[in-house]
């Protein structure tokens, strides 16, 4: 654990004004919310960031001008051409696109400013400002001083502000820029909306001088009654005591921190009920050290593969899944709240799911927390999507950092069983090397979960299928499949590849003796559009595609689950077809009006049969 912490610090020590700090598990703390209305200045030319020579005002860390200083005209003759106080406001958390029509397609900078008081409850306490996420790049300033720059749209970051914060009237300014870049993760081309803004919670965190930077709890491998936990202090004095207590299990332990401020526990209990989708048992845990105290709820389970089976707590499980984007379709906006998470995951439950694929980037922290509670297994992913710059070291570093931040954030969630490092990346030696490095990273950080990626299929014949018709024969032999725990791939027979009748003729060659999880299939349908079965974009076509695809997949040896594309329609600028798509990807089983399409019940019935078969075993 210590090693992970140093890794973050090392990356940012050079590049940043101030290092991002490793304060994890903020949801397990008492925090002060900075959510609400923030004043904003829309700045397409980045006037507030650059001087007239396009030199940043914060070069070298010192802020010499621009909007970060949050100035006001002192008198009538003072020339200042911006004013946060009289500027409009946007809600935080929230994307800007859905809050103001003028910002619907906007890609560029918006400056956010929030004033706040920060009375500390003790003189030696420390203060941090925490952001759940900002898309894509965030420059953060407090009282006219730069805290740092964060890159990456979907992962949390925090800065220590102990020395800079005043008791009253602090000015927190963030320049958020959602421009797309070829070397970024994701790169310029995706199939989802580029929602900009401070899209997740912003929190003020007060801690004692020495605080619990992070902790981890897990079931000890090969056991059903032993909990392993590690705790890491920041600012530790060697010899400080760390306590861990599971009140409902009636077990507790206490240790002295080692020289790095860490402690590792092993606790055995005869009363441990394992977490399962049917019985998602969460146990209260209280971790304390000195004045600091964290309180959380954690479940314990094991996940593994054996041949083509997935084993949850040692028992074979079929993943009845669905893909989800982080979006509230009925309101055409990014999802961010616990209520949003409950709405999305409850709809998945209604479909009979025990599994969701949170595509294609880390969703907000509420998702895995609510999934923990509702008993829904999760596949979490980083946005290594389509055509990333495989040979660019900065791009790899960026992807690794996003993976690190995701794993650090969600490692205590029993619901999370898969870390996915990519989606539909065309095969090449450079790409496989890039992805392999992410797999290694994931395994090093967390050896207790499965690692995978959504791969692609191609057509042709293979030696072991001499009679197969090349156009109907699907091959899964991506060399990257050597390194993953699951053989997961997207396939769109009947939609991008032929029409419905092609599905019935499909045969398969799968190179890997691993559980097969189909990470996507689907078809577009406009909710309420009906017609004859072969008419594209009708509900009938989509329902028939599900009707034919599910039994076809069920014949694949090792078929262990699927996550069809997708639970709800979602906004995408790649989908302009007037009167049909109108800027939406309409492969949802639920329309953006919230109404279910016919295919919803087709999948629901299939899952009901699968659940029945599993219960009978
Ligand atoms: C895919 C992508 C997904 C797209 C989907 C589609 O294969 O992984 O991001 O939205 O197809 O609808 O084309």
Short mmCIF file of C-alpha atoms in Angstrom, two decimals, residues 256-499:
data_model
loop_
_atom_site.label_atom_id
_atom_site.label_comp_id
_atom_site.label_asym_id
_atom_site.label_seq_id
_atom_site.Cartn_x
_atom_site.Cartn_y
_atom_site.Cartn_z
CA UNK A 256 1.26 -0.05 16.27
CA UNK A 257 2.07 1.67 12.97
CA UNK A 258 5.32 0.56 11.34
CA UNK A 259 7.98 3.03 10.26
CA UNK A 260 6.00 3.87 7.08
CA UNK A 261 2.83 4.55 9.06
CA UNK A 262 1.16 1.33 7.99
CA UNK A 263 -0.39 -1.66 9.69
CA UNK A 264 -1.67 -5.00 8.43
CA UNK A 265 -4.33 -6.97 10.22
CA UNK A 266 -5.68 -10.46 9.98
CA UNK A 267 -8.91 -11.21 11.80
CA UNK A 268 -10.72 -14.50 11.93
CA UNK A 269 -14.38 -14.87 12.73
CA UNK A 270 -16.78 -17.79 12.61
CA UNK A 271 -19.63 -15.37 11.88
CA UNK A 272 -18.61 -14.12 8.48
CA UNK A 273 -21.50 -14.20 6.00
CA UNK A 274 -20.10 -13.81 2.52
CA UNK A 275 -21.43 -11.13 0.15
CA UNK A 276 -23.47 -12.46 -2.77
CA UNK A 277 -25.93 -10.79 -5.17
CA UNK A 278 -28.74 -12.74 -3.45
CA UNK A 279 -27.59 -11.74 0.02
CA UNK A 280 -25.35 -8.67 -0.20
CA UNK A 281 -24.17 -8.61 3.41
CA UNK A 282 -22.28 -5.45 4.34
CA UNK A 283 -20.47 -5.19 7.65
CA UNK A 284 -19.83 -1.96 9.52
CA UNK A 285 -16.16 -1.20 9.91
CA UNK A 286 -14.62 1.52 12.07
CA UNK A 287 -10.98 2.40 11.61
CA UNK A 288 -9.39 4.83 13.99
CA UNK A 289 -6.01 6.22 14.83
CA UNK A 290 -5.39 9.07 17.24
CA UNK A 291 -8.18 11.56 16.62
CA UNK A 292 -9.03 10.26 13.18
CA UNK A 293 -11.93 7.91 12.50
CA UNK A 294 -13.37 6.39 9.34
CA UNK A 295 -16.62 4.50 9.14
CA UNK A 296 -17.65 2.38 6.22
CA UNK A 297 -19.60 -0.74 5.23
CA UNK A 298 -17.78 -3.51 3.46
CA UNK A 299 -18.63 -6.93 2.07
CA UNK A 300 -16.44 -9.99 1.71
CA UNK A 301 -16.43 -12.43 -1.16
CA UNK A 302 -14.01 -14.17 -3.47
CA UNK A 303 -13.94 -14.10 -7.26
CA UNK A 304 -11.89 -16.40 -9.46
CA UNK A 305 -11.98 -18.36 -12.68
CA UNK A 306 -11.44 -22.07 -13.27
CA UNK A 307 -11.26 -23.13 -16.90
CA UNK A 308 -14.32 -21.59 -18.52
CA UNK A 309 -16.17 -21.01 -15.23
CA UNK A 310 -16.44 -17.88 -13.11
CA UNK A 311 -16.52 -18.73 -9.42
CA UNK A 312 -18.09 -16.39 -6.88
CA UNK A 313 -17.29 -17.64 -3.38
CA UNK A 314 -16.21 -20.88 -5.04
CA UNK A 315 -19.56 -21.38 -6.77
CA UNK A 316 -20.15 -21.11 -10.50
CA UNK A 317 -21.99 -17.93 -11.45
CA UNK A 318 -23.57 -16.77 -14.71
CA UNK A 319 -23.27 -13.00 -15.20
CA UNK A 320 -26.70 -11.66 -16.13
CA UNK A 321 -25.49 -8.23 -17.13
CA UNK A 322 -26.18 -5.00 -18.97
CA UNK A 323 -23.99 -2.07 -20.04
CA UNK A 324 -24.62 1.37 -18.54
CA UNK A 325 -23.36 4.85 -19.42
CA UNK A 326 -23.15 7.42 -16.62
CA UNK A 327 -26.13 9.37 -17.84
CA UNK A 328 -29.71 10.14 -16.84
CA UNK A 329 -31.30 9.75 -20.26
CA UNK A 330 -34.67 11.20 -19.32
CA UNK A 331 -32.97 14.47 -18.37
CA UNK A 332 -30.20 14.29 -20.96
CA UNK A 333 -27.41 14.84 -18.44
CA UNK A 334 -24.50 13.19 -16.67
CA UNK A 335 -25.46 11.10 -13.68
CA UNK A 336 -23.62 11.92 -10.44
CA UNK A 337 -25.75 11.42 -7.34
CA UNK A 338 -26.68 8.50 -5.15
CA UNK A 339 -30.27 8.89 -6.36
CA UNK A 340 -29.08 8.64 -9.97
CA UNK A 341 -27.10 5.51 -9.12
CA UNK A 342 -30.17 3.98 -7.47
CA UNK A 343 -32.34 4.77 -10.48
CA UNK A 344 -29.88 3.18 -12.95
CA UNK A 345 -29.09 0.11 -10.88
CA UNK A 346 -32.72 -0.49 -9.90
CA UNK A 347 -33.61 -0.57 -13.58
CA UNK A 348 -30.86 -3.18 -14.09
CA UNK A 349 -32.32 -5.18 -11.20
CA UNK A 350 -35.75 -5.02 -12.76
CA UNK A 351 -34.21 -6.60 -15.85
CA UNK A 352 -33.04 -9.48 -13.66
CA UNK A 353 -29.37 -8.49 -13.70
CA UNK A 354 -26.79 -9.59 -11.16
CA UNK A 355 -24.04 -7.75 -13.09
CA UNK A 356 -23.45 -4.40 -14.81
CA UNK A 357 -20.71 -3.16 -17.06
CA UNK A 358 -20.00 0.46 -16.15
CA UNK A 359 -18.90 1.59 -19.60
CA UNK A 360 -16.52 3.09 -20.77
CA UNK A 361 -14.85 5.05 -17.97
CA UNK A 362 -14.95 5.16 -14.17
CA UNK A 363 -18.46 6.09 -13.07
CA UNK A 364 -19.00 8.12 -9.91
CA UNK A 365 -18.32 6.47 -6.56
CA UNK A 366 -22.01 6.18 -5.67
CA UNK A 367 -22.45 3.53 -8.37
CA UNK A 368 -20.25 0.88 -6.77
CA UNK A 369 -21.50 1.82 -3.30
CA UNK A 370 -25.14 1.38 -4.30
CA UNK A 371 -24.20 -1.80 -6.21
CA UNK A 372 -22.64 -3.11 -2.98
CA UNK A 373 -25.95 -2.53 -1.25
CA UNK A 374 -28.24 -3.86 -3.99
CA UNK A 375 -26.15 -6.93 -4.73
CA UNK A 376 -25.02 -6.15 -8.26
CA UNK A 377 -21.61 -7.26 -9.48
CA UNK A 378 -19.68 -4.60 -11.42
CA UNK A 379 -17.24 -4.42 -14.30
CA UNK A 380 -15.36 -1.12 -14.04
CA UNK A 381 -13.40 0.34 -16.94
CA UNK A 382 -10.94 3.05 -17.90
CA UNK A 383 -11.48 5.04 -21.12
CA UNK A 384 -8.81 3.36 -23.23
CA UNK A 385 -11.26 3.38 -26.09
CA UNK A 386 -10.75 2.66 -29.80
CA UNK A 387 -7.62 4.36 -31.15
CA UNK A 388 -5.36 5.57 -28.36
CA UNK A 389 -1.77 6.70 -29.10
CA UNK A 390 -0.20 3.35 -28.25
CA UNK A 391 3.40 4.44 -28.59
CA UNK A 392 3.11 7.70 -26.66
CA UNK A 393 4.64 7.27 -23.15
CA UNK A 394 2.60 10.22 -21.80
CA UNK A 395 -0.61 8.56 -22.96
CA UNK A 396 0.37 5.33 -21.22
CA UNK A 397 1.22 7.21 -18.05
CA UNK A 398 -2.15 8.93 -18.19
CA UNK A 399 -4.00 5.60 -18.63
CA UNK A 400 -2.03 4.01 -15.77
CA UNK A 401 -2.83 6.92 -13.50
CA UNK A 402 -6.55 6.63 -14.25
CA UNK A 403 -6.39 2.90 -13.52
CA UNK A 404 -4.51 3.53 -10.29
CA UNK A 405 -7.03 6.16 -9.15
CA UNK A 406 -9.98 3.92 -9.97
CA UNK A 407 -8.57 0.92 -8.15
CA UNK A 408 -7.57 3.01 -5.15
CA UNK A 409 -11.06 4.49 -4.97
CA UNK A 410 -13.12 1.29 -5.32
CA UNK A 411 -10.90 -1.44 -3.90
CA UNK A 412 -13.16 -1.84 -0.86
CA UNK A 413 -16.29 -2.49 -2.89
CA UNK A 414 -17.28 -6.16 -2.87
CA UNK A 415 -19.50 -5.55 -5.89
CA UNK A 416 -16.55 -4.75 -8.14
CA UNK A 417 -15.20 -7.97 -9.63
CA UNK A 418 -13.61 -6.88 -12.92
CA UNK A 419 -11.11 -4.15 -13.82
CA UNK A 420 -11.36 -3.58 -17.56
CA UNK A 421 -8.42 -1.86 -19.17
CA UNK A 422 -9.86 -1.13 -22.63
CA UNK A 423 -12.70 -1.27 -25.13
CA UNK A 424 -12.51 -2.32 -28.80
CA UNK A 425 -8.90 -1.54 -29.50
CA UNK A 426 -7.70 -2.68 -32.93
CA UNK A 427 -5.02 -5.38 -32.73
CA UNK A 428 -1.36 -4.35 -33.16
CA UNK A 429 1.86 -5.21 -31.37
CA UNK A 430 2.11 -1.70 -29.86
CA UNK A 431 -1.46 -1.79 -28.59
CA UNK A 432 -0.99 -5.22 -27.00
CA UNK A 433 2.14 -4.03 -25.23
CA UNK A 434 0.29 -0.94 -23.94
CA UNK A 435 -2.63 -3.00 -22.66
CA UNK A 436 -0.36 -5.66 -21.17
CA UNK A 437 1.31 -2.97 -19.11
CA UNK A 438 -2.13 -1.93 -17.77
CA UNK A 439 -2.99 -5.53 -16.91
CA UNK A 440 0.29 -5.86 -15.00
CA UNK A 441 -0.46 -2.66 -13.17
CA UNK A 442 -3.98 -3.80 -12.23
CA UNK A 443 -2.71 -7.14 -10.96
CA UNK A 444 0.03 -5.53 -8.95
CA UNK A 445 -2.36 -3.09 -7.32
CA UNK A 446 -5.08 -5.64 -6.75
CA UNK A 447 -4.52 -9.34 -7.13
CA UNK A 448 -7.99 -10.18 -5.81
CA UNK A 449 -10.13 -9.28 -8.82
CA UNK A 450 -10.40 -10.31 -12.46
CA UNK A 451 -8.79 -8.25 -15.18
CA UNK A 452 -10.27 -7.99 -18.64
CA UNK A 453 -11.07 -5.76 -21.63
CA UNK A 454 -13.74 -5.71 -24.31
CA UNK A 455 -12.00 -7.20 -27.33
CA UNK A 456 -13.15 -7.54 -30.94
CA UNK A 457 -14.00 -10.48 -33.18
CA UNK A 458 -13.22 -11.10 -36.82
CA UNK A 459 -14.55 -13.46 -39.48
CA UNK A 460 -12.89 -16.25 -41.42
CA UNK A 461 -12.13 -19.94 -41.07
CA UNK A 462 -9.83 -21.76 -38.75
CA UNK A 463 -8.21 -25.14 -39.13
CA UNK A 464 -10.47 -26.78 -36.57
CA UNK A 465 -13.59 -25.65 -38.44
CA UNK A 466 -12.84 -26.71 -42.02
CA UNK A 467 -16.50 -26.67 -43.07
CA UNK A 468 -17.37 -23.22 -41.64
CA UNK A 469 -18.48 -20.53 -44.05
CA UNK A 470 -15.91 -17.76 -43.68
CA UNK A 471 -18.48 -14.95 -43.70
CA UNK A 472 -20.49 -16.58 -40.90
CA UNK A 473 -17.64 -17.87 -38.83
CA UNK A 474 -16.51 -15.65 -35.97
CA UNK A 475 -13.03 -15.93 -34.57
CA UNK A 476 -11.78 -14.68 -31.24
CA UNK A 477 -8.00 -14.93 -31.22
CA UNK A 478 -6.84 -11.46 -30.16
CA UNK A 479 -3.31 -12.00 -28.78
CA UNK A 480 -4.21 -9.77 -25.84
CA UNK A 481 -6.58 -12.54 -24.70
CA UNK A 482 -3.52 -14.36 -23.33
CA UNK A 483 -3.30 -11.82 -20.52
CA UNK A 484 -6.91 -11.40 -19.40
CA UNK A 485 -8.92 -13.53 -16.97
CA UNK A 486 -12.04 -13.42 -19.11
CA UNK A 487 -12.47 -13.87 -22.81
CA UNK A 488 -14.73 -10.87 -23.35
CA UNK A 489 -15.60 -9.29 -26.67
CA UNK A 490 -18.16 -7.12 -28.40
CA UNK A 491 -20.03 -8.54 -31.37
CA UNK A 492 -22.72 -6.92 -33.50
CA UNK A 493 -23.90 -9.71 -35.82
CA UNK A 494 -27.28 -8.66 -37.18
CA UNK A 495 -26.63 -4.95 -36.81
CA UNK A 496 -23.25 -3.73 -38.09
CA UNK A 497 -22.58 -7.14 -39.57
CA UNK A 498 -25.41 -8.35 -41.79
CA UNK A 499 -29.05 -8.48 -40.81
#
